[in-house]
XYZ file of N, CA, C and O in Angstrom:
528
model
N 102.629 59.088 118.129
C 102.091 59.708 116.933
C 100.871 60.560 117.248
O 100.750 61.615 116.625
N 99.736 60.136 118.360
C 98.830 60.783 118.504
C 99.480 62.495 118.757
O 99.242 63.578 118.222
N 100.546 61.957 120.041
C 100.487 63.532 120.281
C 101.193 64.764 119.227
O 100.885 65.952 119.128
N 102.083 64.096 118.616
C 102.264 64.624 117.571
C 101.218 65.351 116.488
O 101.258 66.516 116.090
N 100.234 64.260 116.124
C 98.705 64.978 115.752
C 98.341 65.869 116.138
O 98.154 66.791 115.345
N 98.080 66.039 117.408
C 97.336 66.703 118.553
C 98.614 68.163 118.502
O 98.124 69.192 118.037
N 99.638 68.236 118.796
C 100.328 69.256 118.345
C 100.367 69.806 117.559
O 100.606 70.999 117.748
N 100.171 69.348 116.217
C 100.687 69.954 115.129
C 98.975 70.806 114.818
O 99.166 71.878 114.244
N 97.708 70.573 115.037
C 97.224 71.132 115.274
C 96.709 72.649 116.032
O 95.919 73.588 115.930
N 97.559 72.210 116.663
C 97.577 73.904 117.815
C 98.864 74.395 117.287
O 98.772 75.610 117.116
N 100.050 73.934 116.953
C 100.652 74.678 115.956
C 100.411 75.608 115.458
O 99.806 75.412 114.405
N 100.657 77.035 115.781
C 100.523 77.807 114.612
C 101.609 78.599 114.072
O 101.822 79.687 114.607
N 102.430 78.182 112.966
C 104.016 79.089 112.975
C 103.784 80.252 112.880
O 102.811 80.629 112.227
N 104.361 80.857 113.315
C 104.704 82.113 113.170
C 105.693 82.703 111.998
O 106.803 82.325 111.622
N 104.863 83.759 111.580
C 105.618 84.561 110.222
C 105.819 85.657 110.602
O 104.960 86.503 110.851
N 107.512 85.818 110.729
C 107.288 87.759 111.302
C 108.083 88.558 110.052
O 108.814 88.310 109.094
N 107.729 89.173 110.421
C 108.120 90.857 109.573
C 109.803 90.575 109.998
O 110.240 89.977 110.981
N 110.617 91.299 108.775
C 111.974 91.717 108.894
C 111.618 93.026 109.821
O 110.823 93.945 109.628
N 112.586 92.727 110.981
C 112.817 93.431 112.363
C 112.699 95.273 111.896
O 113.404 95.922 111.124
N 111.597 95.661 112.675
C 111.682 97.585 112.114
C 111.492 97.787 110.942
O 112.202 98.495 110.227
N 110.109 96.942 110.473
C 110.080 96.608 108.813
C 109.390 98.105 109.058
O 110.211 98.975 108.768
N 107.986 98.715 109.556
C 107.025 99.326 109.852
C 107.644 100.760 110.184
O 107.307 101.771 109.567
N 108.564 100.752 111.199
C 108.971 102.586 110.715
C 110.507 102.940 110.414
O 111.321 103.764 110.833
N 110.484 101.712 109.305
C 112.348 101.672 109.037
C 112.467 102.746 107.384
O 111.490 102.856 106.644
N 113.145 103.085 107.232
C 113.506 104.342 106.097
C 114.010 103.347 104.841
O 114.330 103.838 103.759
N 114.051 101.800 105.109
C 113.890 101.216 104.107
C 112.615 100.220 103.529
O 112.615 99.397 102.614
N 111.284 100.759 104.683
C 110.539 99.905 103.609
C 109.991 100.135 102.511
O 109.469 99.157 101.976
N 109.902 101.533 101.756
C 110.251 101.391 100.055
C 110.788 100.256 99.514
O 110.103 99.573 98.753
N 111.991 99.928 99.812
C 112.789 99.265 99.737
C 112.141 97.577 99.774
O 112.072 96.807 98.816
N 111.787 97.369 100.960
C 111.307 96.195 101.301
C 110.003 95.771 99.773
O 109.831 94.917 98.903
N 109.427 96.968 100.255
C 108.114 97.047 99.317
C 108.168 96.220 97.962
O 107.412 95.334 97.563
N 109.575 96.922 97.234
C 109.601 96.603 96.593
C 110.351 95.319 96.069
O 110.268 94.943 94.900
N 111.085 94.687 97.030
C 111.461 93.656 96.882
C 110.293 92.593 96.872
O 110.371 91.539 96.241
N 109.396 92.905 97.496
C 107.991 92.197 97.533
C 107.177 92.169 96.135
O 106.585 91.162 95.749
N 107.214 93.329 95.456
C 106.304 93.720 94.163
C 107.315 92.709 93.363
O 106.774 92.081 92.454
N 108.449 92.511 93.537
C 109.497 92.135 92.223
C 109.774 90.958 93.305
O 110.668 91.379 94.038
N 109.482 90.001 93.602
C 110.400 88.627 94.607
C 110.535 88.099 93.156
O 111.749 88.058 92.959
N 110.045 87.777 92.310
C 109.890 87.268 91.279
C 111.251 86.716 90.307
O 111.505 85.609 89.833
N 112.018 88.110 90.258
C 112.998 88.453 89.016
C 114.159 89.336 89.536
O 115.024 89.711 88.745
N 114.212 89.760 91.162
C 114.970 91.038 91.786
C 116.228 90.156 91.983
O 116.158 88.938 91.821
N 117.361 90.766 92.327
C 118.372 90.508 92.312
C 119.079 91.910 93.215
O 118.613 92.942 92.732
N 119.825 92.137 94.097
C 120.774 92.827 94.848
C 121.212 94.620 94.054
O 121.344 95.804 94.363
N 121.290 93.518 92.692
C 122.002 94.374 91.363
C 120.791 95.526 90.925
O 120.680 96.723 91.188
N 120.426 95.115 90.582
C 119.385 95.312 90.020
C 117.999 96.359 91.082
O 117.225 97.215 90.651
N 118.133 95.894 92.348
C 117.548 96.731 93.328
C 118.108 97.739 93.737
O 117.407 98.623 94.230
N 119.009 97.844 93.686
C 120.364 99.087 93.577
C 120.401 100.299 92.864
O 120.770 101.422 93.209
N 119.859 99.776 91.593
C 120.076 100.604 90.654
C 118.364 101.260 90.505
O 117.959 102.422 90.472
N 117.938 100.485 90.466
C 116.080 100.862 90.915
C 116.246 102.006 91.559
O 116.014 103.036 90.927
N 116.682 102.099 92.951
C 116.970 103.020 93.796
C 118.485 104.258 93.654
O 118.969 105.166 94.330
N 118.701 103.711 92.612
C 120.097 104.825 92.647
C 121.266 104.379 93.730
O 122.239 105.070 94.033
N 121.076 103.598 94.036
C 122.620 103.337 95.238
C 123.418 102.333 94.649
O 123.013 101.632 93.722
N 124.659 102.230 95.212
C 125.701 101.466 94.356
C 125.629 99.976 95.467
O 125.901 100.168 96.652
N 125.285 98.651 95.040
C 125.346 97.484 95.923
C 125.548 97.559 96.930
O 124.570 97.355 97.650
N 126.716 97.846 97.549
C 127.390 97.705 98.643
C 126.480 98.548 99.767
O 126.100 98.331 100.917
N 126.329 99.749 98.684
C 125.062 100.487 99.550
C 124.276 100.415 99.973
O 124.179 100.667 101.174
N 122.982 99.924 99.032
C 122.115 99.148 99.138
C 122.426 98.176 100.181
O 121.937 98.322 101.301
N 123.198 97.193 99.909
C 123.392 96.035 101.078
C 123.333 96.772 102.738
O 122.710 96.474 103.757
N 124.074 97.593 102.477
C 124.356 97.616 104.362
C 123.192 98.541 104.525
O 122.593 98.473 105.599
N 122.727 99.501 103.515
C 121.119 100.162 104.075
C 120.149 98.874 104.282
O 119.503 98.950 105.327
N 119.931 97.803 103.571
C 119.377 97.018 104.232
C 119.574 96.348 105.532
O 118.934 96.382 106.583
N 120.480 95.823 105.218
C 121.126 94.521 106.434
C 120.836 95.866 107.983
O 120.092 95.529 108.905
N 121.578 97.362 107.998
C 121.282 98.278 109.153
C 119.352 98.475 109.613
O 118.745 98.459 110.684
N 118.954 98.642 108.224
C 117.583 98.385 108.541
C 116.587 97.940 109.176
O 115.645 98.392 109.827
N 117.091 96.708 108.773
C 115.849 95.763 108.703
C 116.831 94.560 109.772
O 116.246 93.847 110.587
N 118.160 94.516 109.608
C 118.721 93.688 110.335
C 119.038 92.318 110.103
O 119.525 91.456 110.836
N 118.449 92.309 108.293
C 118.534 91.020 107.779
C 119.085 91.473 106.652
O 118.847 92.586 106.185
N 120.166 90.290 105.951
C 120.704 90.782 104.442
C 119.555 90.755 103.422
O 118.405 90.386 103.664
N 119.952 91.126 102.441
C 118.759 90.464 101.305
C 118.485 89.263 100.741
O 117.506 88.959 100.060
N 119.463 88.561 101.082
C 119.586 86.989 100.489
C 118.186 86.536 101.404
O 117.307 85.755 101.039
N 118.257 87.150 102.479
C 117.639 85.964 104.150
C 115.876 87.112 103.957
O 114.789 86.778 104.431
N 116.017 87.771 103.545
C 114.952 89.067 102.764
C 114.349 88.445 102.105
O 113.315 88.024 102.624
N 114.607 88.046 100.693
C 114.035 87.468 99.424
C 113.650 86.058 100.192
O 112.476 85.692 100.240
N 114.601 85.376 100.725
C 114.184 83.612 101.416
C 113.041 84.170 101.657
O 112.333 84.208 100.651
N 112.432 84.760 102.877
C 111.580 85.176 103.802
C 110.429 85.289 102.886
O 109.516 84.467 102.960
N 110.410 86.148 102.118
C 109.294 86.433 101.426
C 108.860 85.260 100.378
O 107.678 85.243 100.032
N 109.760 84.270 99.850
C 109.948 83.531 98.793
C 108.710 82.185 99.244
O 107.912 81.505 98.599
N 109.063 82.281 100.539
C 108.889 81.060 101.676
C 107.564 81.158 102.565
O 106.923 80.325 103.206
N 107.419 82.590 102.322
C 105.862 83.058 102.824
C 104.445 82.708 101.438
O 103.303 82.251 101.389
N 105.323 83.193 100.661
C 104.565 82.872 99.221
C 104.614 81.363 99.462
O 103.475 80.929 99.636
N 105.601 80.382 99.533
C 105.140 79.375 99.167
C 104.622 78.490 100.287
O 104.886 77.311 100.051
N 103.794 78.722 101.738
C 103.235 78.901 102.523
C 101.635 78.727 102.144
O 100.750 78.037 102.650
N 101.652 79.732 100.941
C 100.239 80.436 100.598
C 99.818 79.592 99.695
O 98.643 79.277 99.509
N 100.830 79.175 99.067
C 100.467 77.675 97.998
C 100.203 76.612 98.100
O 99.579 76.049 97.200
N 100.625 75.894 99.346
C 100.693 74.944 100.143
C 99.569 74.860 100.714
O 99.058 73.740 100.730
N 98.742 76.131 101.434
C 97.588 76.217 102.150
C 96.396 75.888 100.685
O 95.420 75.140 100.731
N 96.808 76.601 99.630
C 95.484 77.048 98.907
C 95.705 76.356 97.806
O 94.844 76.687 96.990
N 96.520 75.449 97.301
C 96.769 75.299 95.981
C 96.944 73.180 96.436
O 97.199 72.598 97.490
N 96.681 72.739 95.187
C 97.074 71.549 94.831
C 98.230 71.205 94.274
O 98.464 70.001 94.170
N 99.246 72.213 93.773
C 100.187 71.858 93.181
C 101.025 71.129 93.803
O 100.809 71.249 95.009
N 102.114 70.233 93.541
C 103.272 69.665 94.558
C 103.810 70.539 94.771
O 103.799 71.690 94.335
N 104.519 69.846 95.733
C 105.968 70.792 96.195
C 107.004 70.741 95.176
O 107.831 71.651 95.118
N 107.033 69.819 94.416
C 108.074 69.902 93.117
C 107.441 71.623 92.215
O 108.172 72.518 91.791
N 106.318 71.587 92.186
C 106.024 72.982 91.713
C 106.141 74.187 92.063
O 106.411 75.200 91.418
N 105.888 73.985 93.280
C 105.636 75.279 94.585
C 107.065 75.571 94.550
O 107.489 76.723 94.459
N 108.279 73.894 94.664
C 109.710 74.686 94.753
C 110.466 75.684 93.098
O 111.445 76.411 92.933
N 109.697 75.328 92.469
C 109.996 75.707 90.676
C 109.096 76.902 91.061
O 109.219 77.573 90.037
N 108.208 77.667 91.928
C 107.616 78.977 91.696
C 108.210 79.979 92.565
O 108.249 81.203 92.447
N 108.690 79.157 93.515
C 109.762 80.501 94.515
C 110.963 80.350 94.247
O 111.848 80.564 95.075
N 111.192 79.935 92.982
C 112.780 80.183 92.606
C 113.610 79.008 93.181
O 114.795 79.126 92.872
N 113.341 77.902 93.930
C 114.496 76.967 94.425
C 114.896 76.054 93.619
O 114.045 75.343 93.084
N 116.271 75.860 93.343
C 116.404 74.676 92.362
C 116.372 73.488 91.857
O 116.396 73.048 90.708
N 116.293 72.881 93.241
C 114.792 71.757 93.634
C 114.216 71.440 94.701
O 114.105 72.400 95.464
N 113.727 70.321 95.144
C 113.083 70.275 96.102
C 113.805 70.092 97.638
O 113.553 70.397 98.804
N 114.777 69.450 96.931
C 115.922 69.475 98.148
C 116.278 70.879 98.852
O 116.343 71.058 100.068
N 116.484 71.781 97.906
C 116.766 73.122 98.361
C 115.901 74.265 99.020
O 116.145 75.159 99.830
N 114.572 73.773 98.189
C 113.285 74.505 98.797
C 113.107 73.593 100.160
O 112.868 74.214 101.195
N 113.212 72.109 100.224
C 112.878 71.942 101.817
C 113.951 72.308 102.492
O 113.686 72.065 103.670
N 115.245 72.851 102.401
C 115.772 73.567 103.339
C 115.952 74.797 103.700
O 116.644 75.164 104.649
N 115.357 75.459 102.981
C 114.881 76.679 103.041
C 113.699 77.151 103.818
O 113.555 78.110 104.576
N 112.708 75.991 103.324
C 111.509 76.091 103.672
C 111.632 75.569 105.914
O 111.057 76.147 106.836
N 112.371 74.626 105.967
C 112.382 74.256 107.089
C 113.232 75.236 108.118
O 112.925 75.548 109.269
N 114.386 75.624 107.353
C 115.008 76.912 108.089
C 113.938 78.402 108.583
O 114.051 79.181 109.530
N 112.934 78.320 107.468
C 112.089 79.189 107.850
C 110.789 79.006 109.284
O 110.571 79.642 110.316
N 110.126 77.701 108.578
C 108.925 77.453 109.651
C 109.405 76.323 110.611
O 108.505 75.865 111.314
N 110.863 75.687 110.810
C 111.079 74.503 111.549
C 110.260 73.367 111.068
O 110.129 72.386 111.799
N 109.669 73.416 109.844
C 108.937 71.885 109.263
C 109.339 72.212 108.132
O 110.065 73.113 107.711
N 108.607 71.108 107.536
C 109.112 70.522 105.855
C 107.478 70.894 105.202
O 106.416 71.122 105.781
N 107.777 70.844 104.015
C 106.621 71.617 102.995
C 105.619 70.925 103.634
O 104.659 71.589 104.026
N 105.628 69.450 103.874
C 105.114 68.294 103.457
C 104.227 68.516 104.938
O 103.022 68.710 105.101
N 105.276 68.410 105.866
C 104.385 68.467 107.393
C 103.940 69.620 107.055
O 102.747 69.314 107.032
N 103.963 71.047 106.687
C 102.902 72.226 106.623
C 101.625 72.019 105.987
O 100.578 72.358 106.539
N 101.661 71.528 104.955
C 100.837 71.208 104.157
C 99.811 70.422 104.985
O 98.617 70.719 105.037
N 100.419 69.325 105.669
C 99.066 68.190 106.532
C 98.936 69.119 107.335
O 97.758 69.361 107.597
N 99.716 69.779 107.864
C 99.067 70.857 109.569
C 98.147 71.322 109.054
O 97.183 71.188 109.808
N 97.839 71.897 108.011
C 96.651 72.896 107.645
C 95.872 72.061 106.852
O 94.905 72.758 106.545
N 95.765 71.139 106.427
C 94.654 70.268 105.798
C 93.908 69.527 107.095
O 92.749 69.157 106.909
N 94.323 69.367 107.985
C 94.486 68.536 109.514
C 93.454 70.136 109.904
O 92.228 70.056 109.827
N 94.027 71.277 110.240
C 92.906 72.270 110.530
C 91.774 72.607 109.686
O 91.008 73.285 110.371
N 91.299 72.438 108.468
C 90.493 72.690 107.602
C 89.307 72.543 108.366
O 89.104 71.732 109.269
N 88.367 73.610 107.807
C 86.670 73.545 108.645
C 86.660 72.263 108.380
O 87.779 71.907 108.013
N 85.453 70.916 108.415
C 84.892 69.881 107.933
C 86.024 69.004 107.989
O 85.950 68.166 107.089
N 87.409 68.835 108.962
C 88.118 67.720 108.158
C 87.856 66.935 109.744
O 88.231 65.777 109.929
């Protein structure tokens, strides 16, 4: 268990950018999936932009190299990262604010993303806090 402690400390996950986010001809695109993670939908981003789905889809997925489903996760999962660090809410909340339908689903999401569970992120960074 110690070293486990002692690891999870120097831990630091890594959050990267969707691949050629920076001089790709879709980060408009990205942008705005970011301004809207909220309420966006495939459909609906499509038409924002004038392209018909299918379009949209493969200008992303060629892009960026990721679909939009694994797009929206990414960003959904970074946000709730930021909640976890700064907020008191549970994870029953945090999973009800990035859209997952419960907690079961947000920790597999969440673990597909950083290789831990809300729960171990949450102590890694309370475990680093100035004064702890």
């Amino acid at each position: 268990n110690a070293l486990f402690v002692i690891l999870l400390r120097y831990f630091q996950p890594q959050q990267e950018q969707p691949k050629n986010l920076e001089n790709s001809s879709v980060s408009s695109i990205i942008e705005y999936i970011y301004e809207h993670e909220q309420d966006i939908t495939l459909g609906a981003l499509a038409q924002a932009f004038g392209y018909s789905v299918p379009h949209m889809s493969k200008l992303i997925s060629n892009g960026c190299g990721m679909n939009f489903s694994d797009i929206l996760r990414q960003i959904r999962m970074r946000r709730a990262t930021w909640l976890l660090k700064n907020t008191s809410l549970s994870i029953t909340q945090i999973a009800g604010e990035v859209h997952c339908t419960d907690t079961s689903h947000f920790g597999k999401n969440f673990r597909k993303e950083f290789h831990m569970s809300p729960k171990e992120y949450r102590q890694l960074f309370a475990a680093q806090a100035p004064g702890r």
